[in-house]
mmCIF file of C-alpha atoms in Angstrom:
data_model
loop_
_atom_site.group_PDB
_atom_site.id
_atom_site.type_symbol
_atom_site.label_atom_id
_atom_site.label_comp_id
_atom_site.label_asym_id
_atom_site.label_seq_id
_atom_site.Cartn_x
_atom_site.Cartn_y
_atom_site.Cartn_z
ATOM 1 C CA UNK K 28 -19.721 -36.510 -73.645
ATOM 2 C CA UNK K 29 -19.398 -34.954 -77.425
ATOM 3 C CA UNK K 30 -23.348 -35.784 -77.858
ATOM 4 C CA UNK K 31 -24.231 -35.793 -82.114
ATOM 5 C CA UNK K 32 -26.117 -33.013 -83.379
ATOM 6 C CA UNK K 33 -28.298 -35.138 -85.565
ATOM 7 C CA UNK K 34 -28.759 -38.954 -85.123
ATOM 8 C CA UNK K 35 -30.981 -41.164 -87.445
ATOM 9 C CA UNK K 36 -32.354 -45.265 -86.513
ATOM 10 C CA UNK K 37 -33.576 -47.925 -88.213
ATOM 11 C CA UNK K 38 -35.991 -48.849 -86.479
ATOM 12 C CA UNK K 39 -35.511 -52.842 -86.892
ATOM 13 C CA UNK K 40 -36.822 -56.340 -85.389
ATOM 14 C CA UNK K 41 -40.190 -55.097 -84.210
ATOM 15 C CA UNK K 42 -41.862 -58.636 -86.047
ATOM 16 C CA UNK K 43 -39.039 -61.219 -84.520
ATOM 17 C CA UNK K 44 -39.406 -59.354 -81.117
ATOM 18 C CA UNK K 45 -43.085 -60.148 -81.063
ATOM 19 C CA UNK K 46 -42.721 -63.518 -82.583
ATOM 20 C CA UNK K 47 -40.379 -64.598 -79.520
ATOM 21 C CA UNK K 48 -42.835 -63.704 -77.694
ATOM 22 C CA UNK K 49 -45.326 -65.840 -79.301
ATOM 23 C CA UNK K 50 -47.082 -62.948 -80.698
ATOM 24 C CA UNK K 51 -48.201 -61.937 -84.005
ATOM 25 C CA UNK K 52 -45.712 -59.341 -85.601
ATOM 26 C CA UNK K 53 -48.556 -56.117 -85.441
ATOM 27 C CA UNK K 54 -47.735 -56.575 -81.373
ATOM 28 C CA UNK K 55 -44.263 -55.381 -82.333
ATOM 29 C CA UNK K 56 -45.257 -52.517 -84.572
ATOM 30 C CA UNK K 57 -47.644 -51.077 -81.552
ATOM 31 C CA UNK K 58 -44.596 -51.747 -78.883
ATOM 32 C CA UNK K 59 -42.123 -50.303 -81.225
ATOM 33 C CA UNK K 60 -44.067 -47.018 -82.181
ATOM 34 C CA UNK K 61 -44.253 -46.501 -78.016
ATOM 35 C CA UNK K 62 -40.322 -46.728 -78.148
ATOM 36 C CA UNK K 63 -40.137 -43.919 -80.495
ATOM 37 C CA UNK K 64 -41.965 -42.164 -78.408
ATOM 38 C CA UNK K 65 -39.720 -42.864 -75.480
ATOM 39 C CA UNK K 66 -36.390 -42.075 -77.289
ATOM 40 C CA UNK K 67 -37.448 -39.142 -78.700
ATOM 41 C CA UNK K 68 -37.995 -37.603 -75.128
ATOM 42 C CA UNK K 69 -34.519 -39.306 -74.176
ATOM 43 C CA UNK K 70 -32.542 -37.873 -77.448
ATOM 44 C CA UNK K 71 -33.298 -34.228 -76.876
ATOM 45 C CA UNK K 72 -32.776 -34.460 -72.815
ATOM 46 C CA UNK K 73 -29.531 -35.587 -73.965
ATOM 47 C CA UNK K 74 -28.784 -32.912 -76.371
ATOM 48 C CA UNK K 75 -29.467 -34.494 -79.636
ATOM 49 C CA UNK K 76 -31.394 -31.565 -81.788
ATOM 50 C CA UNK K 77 -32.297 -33.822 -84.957
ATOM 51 C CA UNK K 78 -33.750 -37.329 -84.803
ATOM 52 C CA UNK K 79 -34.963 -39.463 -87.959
ATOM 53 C CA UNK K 80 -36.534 -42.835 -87.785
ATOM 54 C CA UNK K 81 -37.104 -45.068 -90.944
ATOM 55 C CA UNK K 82 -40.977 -45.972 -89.980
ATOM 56 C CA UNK K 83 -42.008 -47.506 -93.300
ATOM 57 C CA UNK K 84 -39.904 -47.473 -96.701
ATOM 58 C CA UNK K 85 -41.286 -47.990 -100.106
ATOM 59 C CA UNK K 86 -40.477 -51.778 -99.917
ATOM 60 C CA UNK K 87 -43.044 -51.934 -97.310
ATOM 61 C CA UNK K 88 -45.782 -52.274 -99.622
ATOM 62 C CA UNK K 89 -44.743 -55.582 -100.240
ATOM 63 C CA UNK K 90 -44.827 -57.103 -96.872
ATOM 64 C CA UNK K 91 -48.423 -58.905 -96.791
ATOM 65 C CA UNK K 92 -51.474 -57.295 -96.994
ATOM 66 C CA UNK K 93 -52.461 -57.562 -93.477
ATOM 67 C CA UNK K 94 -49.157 -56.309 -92.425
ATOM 68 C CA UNK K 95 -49.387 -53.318 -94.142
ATOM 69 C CA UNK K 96 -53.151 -52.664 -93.460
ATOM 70 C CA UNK K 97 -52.354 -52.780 -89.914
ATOM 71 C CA UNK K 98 -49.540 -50.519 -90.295
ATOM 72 C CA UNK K 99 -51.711 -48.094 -91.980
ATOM 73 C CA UNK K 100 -53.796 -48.130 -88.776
ATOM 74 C CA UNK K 101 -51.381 -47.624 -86.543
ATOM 75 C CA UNK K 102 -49.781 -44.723 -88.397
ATOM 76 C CA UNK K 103 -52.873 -43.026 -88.653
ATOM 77 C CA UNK K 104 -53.406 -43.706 -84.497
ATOM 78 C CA UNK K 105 -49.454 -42.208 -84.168
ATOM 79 C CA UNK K 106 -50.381 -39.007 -86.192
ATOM 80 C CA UNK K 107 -52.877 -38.506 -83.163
ATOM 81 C CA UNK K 108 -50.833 -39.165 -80.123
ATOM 82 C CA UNK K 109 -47.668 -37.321 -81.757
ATOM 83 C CA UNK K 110 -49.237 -34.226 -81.847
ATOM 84 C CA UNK K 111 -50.096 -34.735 -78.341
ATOM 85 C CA UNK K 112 -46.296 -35.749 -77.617
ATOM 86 C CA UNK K 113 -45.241 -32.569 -80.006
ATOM 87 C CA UNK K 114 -47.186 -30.182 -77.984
ATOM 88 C CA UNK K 115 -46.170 -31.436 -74.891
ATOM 89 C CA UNK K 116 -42.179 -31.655 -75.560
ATOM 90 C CA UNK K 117 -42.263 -28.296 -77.920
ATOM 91 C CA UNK K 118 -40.929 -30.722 -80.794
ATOM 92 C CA UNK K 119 -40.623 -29.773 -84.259
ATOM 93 C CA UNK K 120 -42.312 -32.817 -86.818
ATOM 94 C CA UNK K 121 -41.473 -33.043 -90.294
ATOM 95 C CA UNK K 122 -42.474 -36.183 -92.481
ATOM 96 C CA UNK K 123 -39.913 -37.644 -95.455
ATOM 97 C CA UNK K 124 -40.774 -39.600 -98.182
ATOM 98 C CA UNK K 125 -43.635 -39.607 -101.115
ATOM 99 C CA UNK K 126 -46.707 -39.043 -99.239
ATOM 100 C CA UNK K 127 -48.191 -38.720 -102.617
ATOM 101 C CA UNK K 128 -48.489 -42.780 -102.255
ATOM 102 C CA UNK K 129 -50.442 -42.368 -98.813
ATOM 103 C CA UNK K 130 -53.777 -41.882 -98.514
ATOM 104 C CA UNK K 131 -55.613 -39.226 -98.247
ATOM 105 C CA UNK K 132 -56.411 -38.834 -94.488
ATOM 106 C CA UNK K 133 -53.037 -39.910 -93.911
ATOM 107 C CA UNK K 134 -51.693 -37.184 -95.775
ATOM 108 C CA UNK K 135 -54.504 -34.558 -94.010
ATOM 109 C CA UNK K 136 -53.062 -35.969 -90.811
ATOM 110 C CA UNK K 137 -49.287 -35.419 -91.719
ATOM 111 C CA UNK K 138 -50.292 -32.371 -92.889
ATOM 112 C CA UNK K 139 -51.898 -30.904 -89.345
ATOM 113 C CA UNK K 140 -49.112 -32.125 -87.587
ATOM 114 C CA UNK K 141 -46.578 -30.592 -89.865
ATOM 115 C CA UNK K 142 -48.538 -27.489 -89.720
ATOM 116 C CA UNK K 143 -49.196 -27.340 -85.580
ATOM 117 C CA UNK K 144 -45.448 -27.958 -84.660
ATOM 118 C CA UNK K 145 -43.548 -25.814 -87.332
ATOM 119 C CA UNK K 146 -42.928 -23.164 -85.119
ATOM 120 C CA UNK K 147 -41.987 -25.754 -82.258
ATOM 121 C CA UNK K 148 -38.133 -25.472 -81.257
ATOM 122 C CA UNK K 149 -37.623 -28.625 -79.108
ATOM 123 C CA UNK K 150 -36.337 -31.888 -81.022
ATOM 124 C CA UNK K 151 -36.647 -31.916 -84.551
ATOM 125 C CA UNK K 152 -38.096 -34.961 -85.474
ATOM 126 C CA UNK K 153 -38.295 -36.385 -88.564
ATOM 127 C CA UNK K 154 -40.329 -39.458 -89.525
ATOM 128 C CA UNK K 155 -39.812 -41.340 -93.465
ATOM 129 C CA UNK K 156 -43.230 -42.741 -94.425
ATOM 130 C CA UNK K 157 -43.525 -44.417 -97.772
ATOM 131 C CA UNK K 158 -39.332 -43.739 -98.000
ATOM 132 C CA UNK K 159 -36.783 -45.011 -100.297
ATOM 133 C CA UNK K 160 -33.175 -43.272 -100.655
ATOM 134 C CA UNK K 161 -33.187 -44.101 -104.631
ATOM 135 C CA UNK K 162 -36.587 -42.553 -105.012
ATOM 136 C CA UNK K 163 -35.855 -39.765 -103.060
ATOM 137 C CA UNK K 164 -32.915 -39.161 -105.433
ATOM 138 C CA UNK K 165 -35.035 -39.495 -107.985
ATOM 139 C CA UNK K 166 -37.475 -37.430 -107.009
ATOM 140 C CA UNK K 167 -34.775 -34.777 -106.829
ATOM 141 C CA UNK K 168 -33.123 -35.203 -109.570
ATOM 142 C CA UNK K 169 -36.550 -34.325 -111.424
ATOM 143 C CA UNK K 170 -37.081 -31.276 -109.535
ATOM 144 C CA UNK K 171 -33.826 -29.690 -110.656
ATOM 145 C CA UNK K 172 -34.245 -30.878 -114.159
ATOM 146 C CA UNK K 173 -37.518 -29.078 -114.134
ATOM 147 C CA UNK K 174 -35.586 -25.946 -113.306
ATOM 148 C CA UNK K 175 -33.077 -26.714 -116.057
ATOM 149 C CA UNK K 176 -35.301 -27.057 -118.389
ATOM 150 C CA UNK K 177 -37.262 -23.379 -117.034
ATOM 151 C CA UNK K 178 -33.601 -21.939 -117.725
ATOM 152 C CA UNK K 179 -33.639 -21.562 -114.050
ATOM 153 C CA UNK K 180 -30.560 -23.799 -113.044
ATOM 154 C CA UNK K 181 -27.418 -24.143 -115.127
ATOM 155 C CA UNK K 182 -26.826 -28.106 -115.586
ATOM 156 C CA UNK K 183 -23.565 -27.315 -115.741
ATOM 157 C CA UNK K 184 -23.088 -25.256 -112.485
ATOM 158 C CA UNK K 185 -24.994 -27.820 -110.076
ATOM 159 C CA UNK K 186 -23.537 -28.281 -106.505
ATOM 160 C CA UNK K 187 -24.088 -30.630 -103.894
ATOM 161 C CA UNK K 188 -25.979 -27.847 -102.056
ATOM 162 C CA UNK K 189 -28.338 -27.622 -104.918
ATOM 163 C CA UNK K 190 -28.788 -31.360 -105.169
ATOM 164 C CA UNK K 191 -29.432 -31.542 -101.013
ATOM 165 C CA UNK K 192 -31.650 -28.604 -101.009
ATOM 166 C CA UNK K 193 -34.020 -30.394 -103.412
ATOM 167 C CA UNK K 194 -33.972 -33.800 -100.793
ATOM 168 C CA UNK K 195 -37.365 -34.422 -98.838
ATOM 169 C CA UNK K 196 -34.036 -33.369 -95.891
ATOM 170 C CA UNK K 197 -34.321 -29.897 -97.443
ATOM 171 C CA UNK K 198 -32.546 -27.600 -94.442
ATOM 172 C CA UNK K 199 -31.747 -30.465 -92.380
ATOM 173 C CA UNK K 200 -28.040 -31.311 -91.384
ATOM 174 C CA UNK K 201 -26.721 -34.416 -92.704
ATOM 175 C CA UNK K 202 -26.914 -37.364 -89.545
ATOM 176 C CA UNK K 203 -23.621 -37.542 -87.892
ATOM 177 C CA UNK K 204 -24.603 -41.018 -86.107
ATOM 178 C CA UNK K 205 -26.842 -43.773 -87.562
ATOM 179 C CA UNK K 206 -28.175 -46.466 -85.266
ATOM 180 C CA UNK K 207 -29.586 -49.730 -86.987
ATOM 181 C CA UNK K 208 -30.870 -52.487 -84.021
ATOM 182 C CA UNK K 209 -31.634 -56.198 -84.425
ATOM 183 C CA UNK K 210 -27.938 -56.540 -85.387
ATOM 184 C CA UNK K 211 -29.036 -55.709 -89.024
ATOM 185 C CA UNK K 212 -25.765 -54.339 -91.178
ATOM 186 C CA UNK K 213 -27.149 -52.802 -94.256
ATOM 187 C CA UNK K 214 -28.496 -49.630 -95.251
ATOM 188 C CA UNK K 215 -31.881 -50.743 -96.926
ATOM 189 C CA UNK K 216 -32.278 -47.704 -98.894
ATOM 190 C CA UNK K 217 -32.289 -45.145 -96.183
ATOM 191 C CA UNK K 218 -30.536 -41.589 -96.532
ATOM 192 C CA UNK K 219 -28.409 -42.705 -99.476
ATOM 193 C CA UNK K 220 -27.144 -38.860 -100.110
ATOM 194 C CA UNK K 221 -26.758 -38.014 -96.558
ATOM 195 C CA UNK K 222 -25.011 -40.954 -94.783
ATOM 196 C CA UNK K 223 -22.187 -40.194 -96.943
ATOM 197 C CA UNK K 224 -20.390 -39.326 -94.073
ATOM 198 C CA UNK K 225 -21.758 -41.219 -91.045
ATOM 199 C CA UNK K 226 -20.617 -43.111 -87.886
ATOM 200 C CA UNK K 227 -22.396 -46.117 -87.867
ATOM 201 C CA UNK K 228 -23.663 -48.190 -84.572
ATOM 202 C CA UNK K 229 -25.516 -51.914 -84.864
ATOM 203 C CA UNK K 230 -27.405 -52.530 -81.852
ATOM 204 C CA UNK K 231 -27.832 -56.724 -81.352
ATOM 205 C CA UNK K 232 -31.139 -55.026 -79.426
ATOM 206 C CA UNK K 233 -34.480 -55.092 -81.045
ATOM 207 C CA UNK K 234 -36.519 -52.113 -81.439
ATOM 208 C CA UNK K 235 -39.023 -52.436 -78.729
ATOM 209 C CA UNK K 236 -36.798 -53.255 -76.258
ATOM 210 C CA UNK K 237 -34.181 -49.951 -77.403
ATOM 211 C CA UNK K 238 -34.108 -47.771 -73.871
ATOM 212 C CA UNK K 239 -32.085 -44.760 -72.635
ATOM 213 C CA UNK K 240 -29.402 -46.935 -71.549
ATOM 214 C CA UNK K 241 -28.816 -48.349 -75.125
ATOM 215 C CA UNK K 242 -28.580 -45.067 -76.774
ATOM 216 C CA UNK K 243 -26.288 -43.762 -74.595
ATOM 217 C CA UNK K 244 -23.903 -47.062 -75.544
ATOM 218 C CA UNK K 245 -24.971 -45.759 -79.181
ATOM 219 C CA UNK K 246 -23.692 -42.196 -78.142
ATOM 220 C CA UNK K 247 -20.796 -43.312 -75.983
ATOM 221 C CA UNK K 248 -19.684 -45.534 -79.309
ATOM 222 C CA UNK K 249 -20.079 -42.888 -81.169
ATOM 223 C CA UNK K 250 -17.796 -40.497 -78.807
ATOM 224 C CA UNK K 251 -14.521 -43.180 -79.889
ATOM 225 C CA UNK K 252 -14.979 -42.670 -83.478
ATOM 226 C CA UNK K 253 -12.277 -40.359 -84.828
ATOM 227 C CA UNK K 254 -14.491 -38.238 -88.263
ATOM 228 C CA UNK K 255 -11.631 -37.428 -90.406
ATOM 229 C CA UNK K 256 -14.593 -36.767 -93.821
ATOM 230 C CA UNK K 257 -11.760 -38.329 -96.065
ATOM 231 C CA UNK K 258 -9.022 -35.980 -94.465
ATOM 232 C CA UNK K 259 -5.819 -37.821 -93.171
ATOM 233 C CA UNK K 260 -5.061 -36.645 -89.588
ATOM 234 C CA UNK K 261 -2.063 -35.109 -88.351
ATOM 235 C CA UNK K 262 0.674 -37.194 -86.444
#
């Protein structure tokens, strides 16, 4: 099985699985953050060497204030046991998105973790906190106008590598497979730049109950799809 080098989820349907379950939606948020930690450990025994999950995007804020308070809490308890998980699987954490809009022992947590799995050469994992595609464009964008305007970057000679090594995804390969569950078909503002080229799979599963066996379906999906990157392929 041709297993993709770098796959990214959406990590959808936490609040409607809890709410079936006649449970309030933070019940989802606390099952779905130990599924992460589950299909991290399945990715990399499967091969997968980059793995990014949309956690909380800069819509977020606007979900109600308990919501969000309680996501706040839980992120700070996940900081804790994935640098427990890190150490244990030898994987690599990296955190996307403006953590400039997070507070500050979030961003002292992020930090530490970032710091204490750099070197780490298991799964690279890569969570978006306070992420939006558009204002991670934007935030790139400004960045190599800064260097423009320091007569350090030619306006007129920019490249796509210039423009994707000032991304949050700085050194990371673009996903080749994108998995969105909860039968959700959009792209809500996720990895606008780098998606350009990716195979899509909708799961009709909710987050918490994503397993092993659903994302080898995702992979085995994925292993049909014929990645022609605009070319047309011989007869």
């Amino acid at each position: 099985m041709n297993v993709p080098n770098h796959v990214a989820i959406i990590l959808d349907g936490n609040g409607r699985w809890a709410k079936a379950k006649g449970m309030p939606r933070n019940y989802g948020h606390v099952q779905g953050a130990k599924t992460v930690e589950v299909i991290c450990e399945e990715a990399y025994r499967m091969g997968i060497q980059y793995l990014t999950v949309y956690a909380f995007s800069t819509e977020n804020w606007k979900r109600p204030a308990d919501e969000v308070d309680a996501l706040m809490k839980l992120l700070r308890n996940y900081m804790k046991t994935c640098l427990k998980t890190a150490a244990k699987n030898n994987m690599c954490v990296r955190v996307i998105g403006d953590k400039s809009g997070l507070d500050e022992d979030i961003r002292t947590r992020i930090d530490q973790l970032e710091e204490a799995t750099k070197d780490n050469t298991g799964l690279h994992f890569q969570i978006a906190l306070n992420y939006g595609g558009r204002d991670e464009l934007r935030r790139a964008f400004g960045r190599l106008a800064a260097k423009a305007a320091q007569g350090q970057l030619d306006p007129d000679s920019i490249t796509e590598d210039d423009i994707s090594n000032a991304l949050d995804t700085a050194g990371i390969p673009d996903p080749d497979l994108l998995i969105r569950t909860c039968s959700e078909q959009r792209l809500s503002n996720f990895l606008l730049w780098q998606l350009a080229y990716t195979e899509f799979y909708i799961s009709p599963v909710p987050w918490p109950d994503f397993t092993k066996e659903e994302l080898v379906k995702a992979v085995e999906a994925y292993n049909h799809r014929d990645r022609r990157y605009g070319l047309v392929k011989d007869e």
